[in-house]
Coordinates of C-alpha atoms in Angstrom, one line a residue:
M13 CA -1.3 28.4 32.0
A14 CA -0.4 27.0 28.9
E15 CA 0.1 23.7 30.5
E16 CA -3.1 23.7 32.4
S17 CA -4.8 24.7 29.3
T18 CA -3.6 21.4 27.7
E19 CA -4.4 19.0 30.5
E20 CA -7.6 20.2 30.2
L21 CA -8.4 19.4 26.3
P22 CA -10.9 16.4 26.3
S23 CA -10.0 13.4 24.4
V24 CA -10.2 12.4 20.9
E25 CA -12.7 10.0 21.8
D26 CA -14.7 12.3 23.8
L27 CA -14.8 14.9 21.1
M28 CA -15.9 12.5 18.5
Q29 CA -18.5 11.0 20.5
R30 CA -19.9 14.8 21.2
I31 CA -19.7 15.1 17.0
A32 CA -21.3 11.8 16.5
E33 CA -24.4 12.6 18.9
N34 CA -24.6 15.9 17.1
Y35 CA -23.9 15.0 13.6
D36 CA -27.4 14.8 12.5
S37 CA -28.3 18.6 13.6
L38 CA -25.4 19.8 11.7
P39 CA -25.8 22.0 8.2
R40 CA -24.5 20.1 5.4
Q41 CA -21.4 21.8 5.2
L42 CA -20.5 21.2 8.8
K43 CA -21.2 17.8 8.2
N44 CA -18.7 17.6 5.4
V45 CA -15.9 19.0 7.9
A46 CA -17.2 16.3 10.5
T47 CA -16.8 13.4 8.1
Y48 CA -13.3 14.7 6.9
I49 CA -11.9 14.9 10.6
E50 CA -13.5 11.5 11.3
Q51 CA -11.5 10.1 8.4
H52 CA -8.0 12.0 9.2
R53 CA -7.9 11.6 12.7
S54 CA -4.1 11.0 12.6
S55 CA -3.2 13.7 10.2
V56 CA -5.6 16.6 11.3
M57 CA -3.5 18.3 13.4
V58 CA -1.0 19.0 10.9
D59 CA -3.5 19.9 8.2
R60 CA -4.3 23.3 6.9
T61 CA -7.3 25.0 7.3
S62 CA -7.8 25.8 3.4
D63 CA -6.7 22.3 2.9
I64 CA -9.4 20.6 4.7
A65 CA -12.1 23.4 3.0
A66 CA -10.7 22.4 -0.3
S67 CA -11.1 18.6 0.3
C68 CA -14.3 19.3 2.0
G69 CA -16.0 21.3 -0.9
V70 CA -16.7 24.4 1.6
H71 CA -15.3 27.6 2.3
P72 CA -12.3 27.8 5.0
S73 CA -14.8 29.8 7.5
A74 CA -17.0 26.8 7.5
V75 CA -13.9 24.9 9.3
V76 CA -13.6 27.6 11.7
R77 CA -17.4 27.4 12.2
F78 CA -17.3 23.8 13.0
A79 CA -14.7 24.4 15.5
Q80 CA -16.9 26.8 17.2
R81 CA -19.8 25.1 17.2
F82 CA -18.1 22.6 19.7
G83 CA -16.7 25.3 21.9
F84 CA -13.4 26.1 20.5
S85 CA -12.1 29.5 19.8
G86 CA -10.6 28.5 16.6
F87 CA -9.9 25.4 14.5
S88 CA -6.5 25.5 16.1
D89 CA -7.7 24.9 19.2
L90 CA -9.6 22.0 18.2
Q91 CA -6.1 20.6 16.4
A92 CA -4.5 20.7 19.6
V93 CA -6.5 18.0 20.8
F94 CA -5.3 15.9 18.0
R95 CA -1.7 16.9 18.8
Q96 CA -1.8 15.9 22.1
A97 CA -3.4 12.6 21.4
Y98 CA -1.0 11.6 18.3
T99 CA 2.3 13.4 18.9
G100 CA 4.7 11.0 19.1
Q101 CA 2.5 8.0 17.9
G102 CA 3.4 6.8 14.2
T103 CA 1.3 8.0 11.7
S104 CA 2.0 5.5 8.9
S105 CA -1.1 5.9 6.7
P106 CA -0.3 9.3 5.2
S107 CA 3.2 8.9 4.4
Y108 CA 2.4 5.5 2.4
Q109 CA 0.0 7.5 0.3
Q110 CA 2.8 10.1 0.1
R111 CA 5.2 7.5 -0.8
I112 CA 2.6 5.9 -3.6
R113 CA 2.0 9.3 -5.3
K114 CA 5.9 9.7 -5.6
L115 CA 6.3 6.5 -7.0
I116 CA 3.4 6.9 -9.4
D117 CA 4.9 10.9 -10.4
E118 CA 8.8 9.3 -10.6
K119 CA 7.7 5.9 -13.0
P120 CA 4.2 6.9 -15.0
G121 CA 3.2 3.4 -16.8
A122 CA 6.7 1.7 -15.6
L123 CA 5.3 0.1 -12.6
S124 CA 6.4 -3.5 -12.0
G125 CA 3.9 -6.3 -10.4
G126 CA 6.6 -6.5 -7.7
S127 CA 6.5 -2.3 -6.8
V128 CA 2.5 -2.6 -7.1
A129 CA 2.8 -5.4 -4.7
R130 CA 4.9 -3.9 -1.9
E131 CA 2.9 -0.7 -2.1
F132 CA -0.2 -2.7 -1.5
V133 CA 1.3 -4.9 1.5
A134 CA 3.0 -1.7 3.2
A135 CA -0.7 -0.2 3.0
C136 CA -2.0 -3.2 4.7
R137 CA 0.5 -3.0 7.3
G138 CA -0.4 0.6 8.3
G139 CA -4.0 0.0 8.5
L140 CA -3.4 -3.1 10.9
D141 CA -1.0 -0.3 12.8
E142 CA -3.8 1.8 13.0
L143 CA -6.4 -0.7 14.0
E144 CA -4.0 -1.8 17.2
A145 CA -3.5 2.0 18.3
G146 CA -7.3 2.7 17.6
L147 CA -8.9 -0.4 18.9
D148 CA -11.4 0.0 21.8
D149 CA -10.7 -2.7 24.3
A150 CA -14.3 -1.7 26.2
Q151 CA -16.3 -2.0 22.8
F152 CA -14.5 -5.2 21.8
D153 CA -15.3 -7.1 25.0
A154 CA -18.6 -5.8 24.7
A155 CA -19.0 -7.2 21.5
V156 CA -17.5 -10.6 22.6
K157 CA -19.9 -10.7 25.4
M158 CA -22.8 -9.8 23.1
L159 CA -22.2 -12.9 21.0
Q160 CA -21.7 -15.2 23.8
Q161 CA -25.0 -14.5 24.9
A162 CA -26.8 -14.5 21.6
D163 CA -29.7 -16.8 20.6
N164 CA -28.8 -16.4 17.1
I165 CA -26.4 -14.8 15.2
Y166 CA -27.3 -13.1 11.8
V167 CA -24.3 -11.8 9.5
V168 CA -24.8 -9.1 6.8
G169 CA -22.2 -7.7 4.5
V170 CA -22.9 -6.7 0.9
R171 CA -20.2 -6.0 -2.1
R172 CA -17.0 -5.4 -0.7
S173 CA -18.2 -6.5 2.6
F174 CA -19.2 -9.7 1.6
P175 CA -16.2 -11.8 1.8
V176 CA -15.8 -10.6 5.3
A177 CA -19.5 -11.2 6.3
S178 CA -19.0 -14.9 4.9
Y179 CA -15.7 -15.5 6.7
I180 CA -17.1 -14.4 10.2
V181 CA -19.7 -17.0 9.4
Y182 CA -17.2 -19.9 8.4
A183 CA -15.6 -18.9 11.8
L184 CA -18.5 -18.5 14.0
Q185 CA -20.2 -21.7 12.9
H186 CA -16.9 -23.8 14.5
T187 CA -18.9 -22.8 18.0
P188 CA -22.2 -24.3 19.2
K189 CA -24.0 -20.7 18.0
R190 CA -26.7 -20.6 15.6
V191 CA -25.3 -18.3 12.7
H192 CA -26.9 -17.3 9.6
L193 CA -25.6 -15.6 6.7
V194 CA -27.7 -13.1 5.3
S195 CA -26.7 -13.1 2.2
G196 CA -29.7 -11.8 -0.2
F197 CA -29.7 -14.5 -2.3
G198 CA -32.5 -14.1 -5.2
G199 CA -32.8 -10.5 -3.4
M200 CA -34.3 -12.1 -0.4
Y201 CA -32.8 -10.0 2.2
R202 CA -36.2 -9.5 3.8
E203 CA -37.1 -12.8 4.2
Q204 CA -33.7 -13.9 5.3
I205 CA -34.0 -11.3 8.1
R206 CA -37.4 -11.4 8.9
S207 CA -37.0 -14.1 11.8
V208 CA -34.5 -11.7 14.1
R209 CA -36.1 -11.5 17.6
K210 CA -34.6 -10.1 20.9
G211 CA -32.1 -12.0 22.2
D212 CA -30.3 -12.2 18.9
V213 CA -27.3 -10.5 17.2
V214 CA -27.3 -9.0 14.0
I215 CA -23.3 -8.4 12.8
A216 CA -23.5 -5.6 10.2
I217 CA -20.3 -5.0 8.3
S218 CA -20.2 -2.2 6.0
F219 CA -18.1 0.9 4.9
A220 CA -18.5 4.3 2.9
P221 CA -20.8 4.7 0.9
Y222 CA -22.6 1.9 2.7
G223 CA -24.8 -0.7 1.4
K224 CA -28.7 0.2 1.6
E225 CA -29.1 -3.4 2.3
T226 CA -27.3 -3.6 5.3
Q227 CA -29.0 -0.6 6.5
Y228 CA -32.1 -2.0 6.1
C229 CA -31.4 -5.2 8.0
L230 CA -30.2 -2.9 10.9
R231 CA -33.5 -1.2 10.8
V232 CA -35.1 -4.8 11.0
A233 CA -33.2 -5.3 13.9
H234 CA -33.7 -2.7 15.9
H235 CA -37.4 -2.9 15.2
H236 CA -37.4 -6.3 16.8
Q237 CA -35.1 -5.3 19.6
A238 CA -32.4 -7.7 18.7
K239 CA -28.8 -6.2 19.7
T240 CA -26.6 -5.0 16.9
L241 CA -22.6 -5.2 16.4
V242 CA -21.7 -2.7 13.6
I243 CA -18.3 -3.0 12.1
S244 CA -17.7 0.3 10.2
D245 CA -15.2 3.0 9.3
S246 CA -16.7 6.1 10.7
Q247 CA -18.8 6.8 14.2
L248 CA -20.7 9.2 11.4
S249 CA -21.9 6.6 9.5
P250 CA -26.0 6.2 9.1
L251 CA -25.2 2.6 10.4
A252 CA -24.3 4.1 14.2
R253 CA -27.4 5.3 14.9
Y254 CA -28.6 1.3 15.2
A255 CA -25.5 0.2 17.0
T256 CA -25.5 -1.8 20.2
T257 CA -21.8 -2.2 20.0
Q258 CA -19.5 -0.6 17.2
L259 CA -16.1 -1.5 16.2
Y260 CA -14.3 0.9 13.7
V261 CA -11.6 -0.2 11.2
K262 CA -9.9 2.4 8.9
E263 CA -8.2 0.2 6.0
G264 CA -5.0 0.8 4.5
S265 CA -5.1 1.5 0.7
A266 CA -2.9 2.0 -2.4
F267 CA -3.8 2.9 -5.9
A268 CA -7.4 3.8 -4.8
F269 CA -7.8 0.5 -3.6
R270 CA -9.0 -0.3 -0.1
S271 CA -7.4 -3.4 1.5
L272 CA -9.7 -5.9 3.6
T273 CA -7.0 -7.1 6.0
S274 CA -7.7 -5.0 9.1
T275 CA -11.5 -5.9 8.9
I276 CA -10.5 -9.9 8.3
C277 CA -8.3 -9.5 11.5
L278 CA -10.8 -7.7 13.9
C279 CA -13.2 -10.6 12.4
Q280 CA -10.6 -13.4 13.3
A281 CA -9.8 -11.8 16.8
L282 CA -13.6 -11.5 17.6
F283 CA -13.9 -15.5 17.2
I284 CA -10.8 -16.3 18.9
A285 CA -12.0 -14.1 21.7
L286 CA -15.7 -15.8 21.5
A287 CA -14.1 -19.1 21.3
Y288 CA -12.1 -18.5 24.6
K289 CA -15.0 -17.3 26.4
L290 CA -16.6 -20.5 25.5
E291 CA -13.9 -22.5 26.4
L292 CA -13.8 -24.1 22.8
N293 CA -10.2 -25.5 22.1
V294 CA -10.2 -23.9 18.6
E295 CA -7.3 -26.0 17.6
E296 CA -8.7 -29.2 18.1
S297 CA -9.1 -31.5 15.3
K298 CA -12.2 -33.0 14.9
D299 CA -13.6 -35.7 12.2
T300 CA -15.8 -33.2 9.5
G301 CA -17.6 -36.1 7.8
G302 CA -14.8 -36.6 5.1
Y303 CA -14.6 -32.9 4.1
D304 CA -11.2 -30.8 5.5
D305 CA -11.5 -27.3 7.2

């Protein structure tokens, strides 16, 4: 009977989809639990209820109520969904975080630059491993097809996400597509996104706490029936409700700094996949009128 019960467990993807669909109707405390689970998929199977509650700022009973809200008798049954999916897989990010904390505790104030660099490189590597393991092929293919069919491509990302937005605009400008960076220069987000129309695609890149400017551009795109590609860190983000297609990235972090390695990698992959679909020779060197790429 135990084996039959395990086989009948929903997949992590199905469970997270249900949580995302019901997120807006959840009480505040249960929203905190939902966000925690979404951001700690690879470790939630071993986390204690009391530790999760403390991290979420809620009573442990709220964690149990969350599980019951989604049809489980208790939180351990919900954990079984993640245990089934992640048992046997490497969960590098938590171990990196533990190593960083241990390093700081053992050598307070005595870290060399090389030690900091190696820990950060290790965290970036962990983020890339998670990106590979969690990549949704169907969503990625849908994103490439959407870009292939787009009349215009608008790209928006603010503050920490701005370098990524700038890079993907640079890459996409090597295709025949009309590409626009919504930079907000001079505070002109409204003016730069106002021309978006049906048939266009808006690429929105944002991570917690999610830029208000990016959310505004998505609302405009939705209003004008343009398609949207959201690159973010959570299905529960305020950007998700406006997304035609979504790609998720959980970056590695060290010393409270999140990297951009995985996000840049994902955007490079998008460009290469699009170039392949457009039958471009991305390695071909062309005269750029006196400037080098």
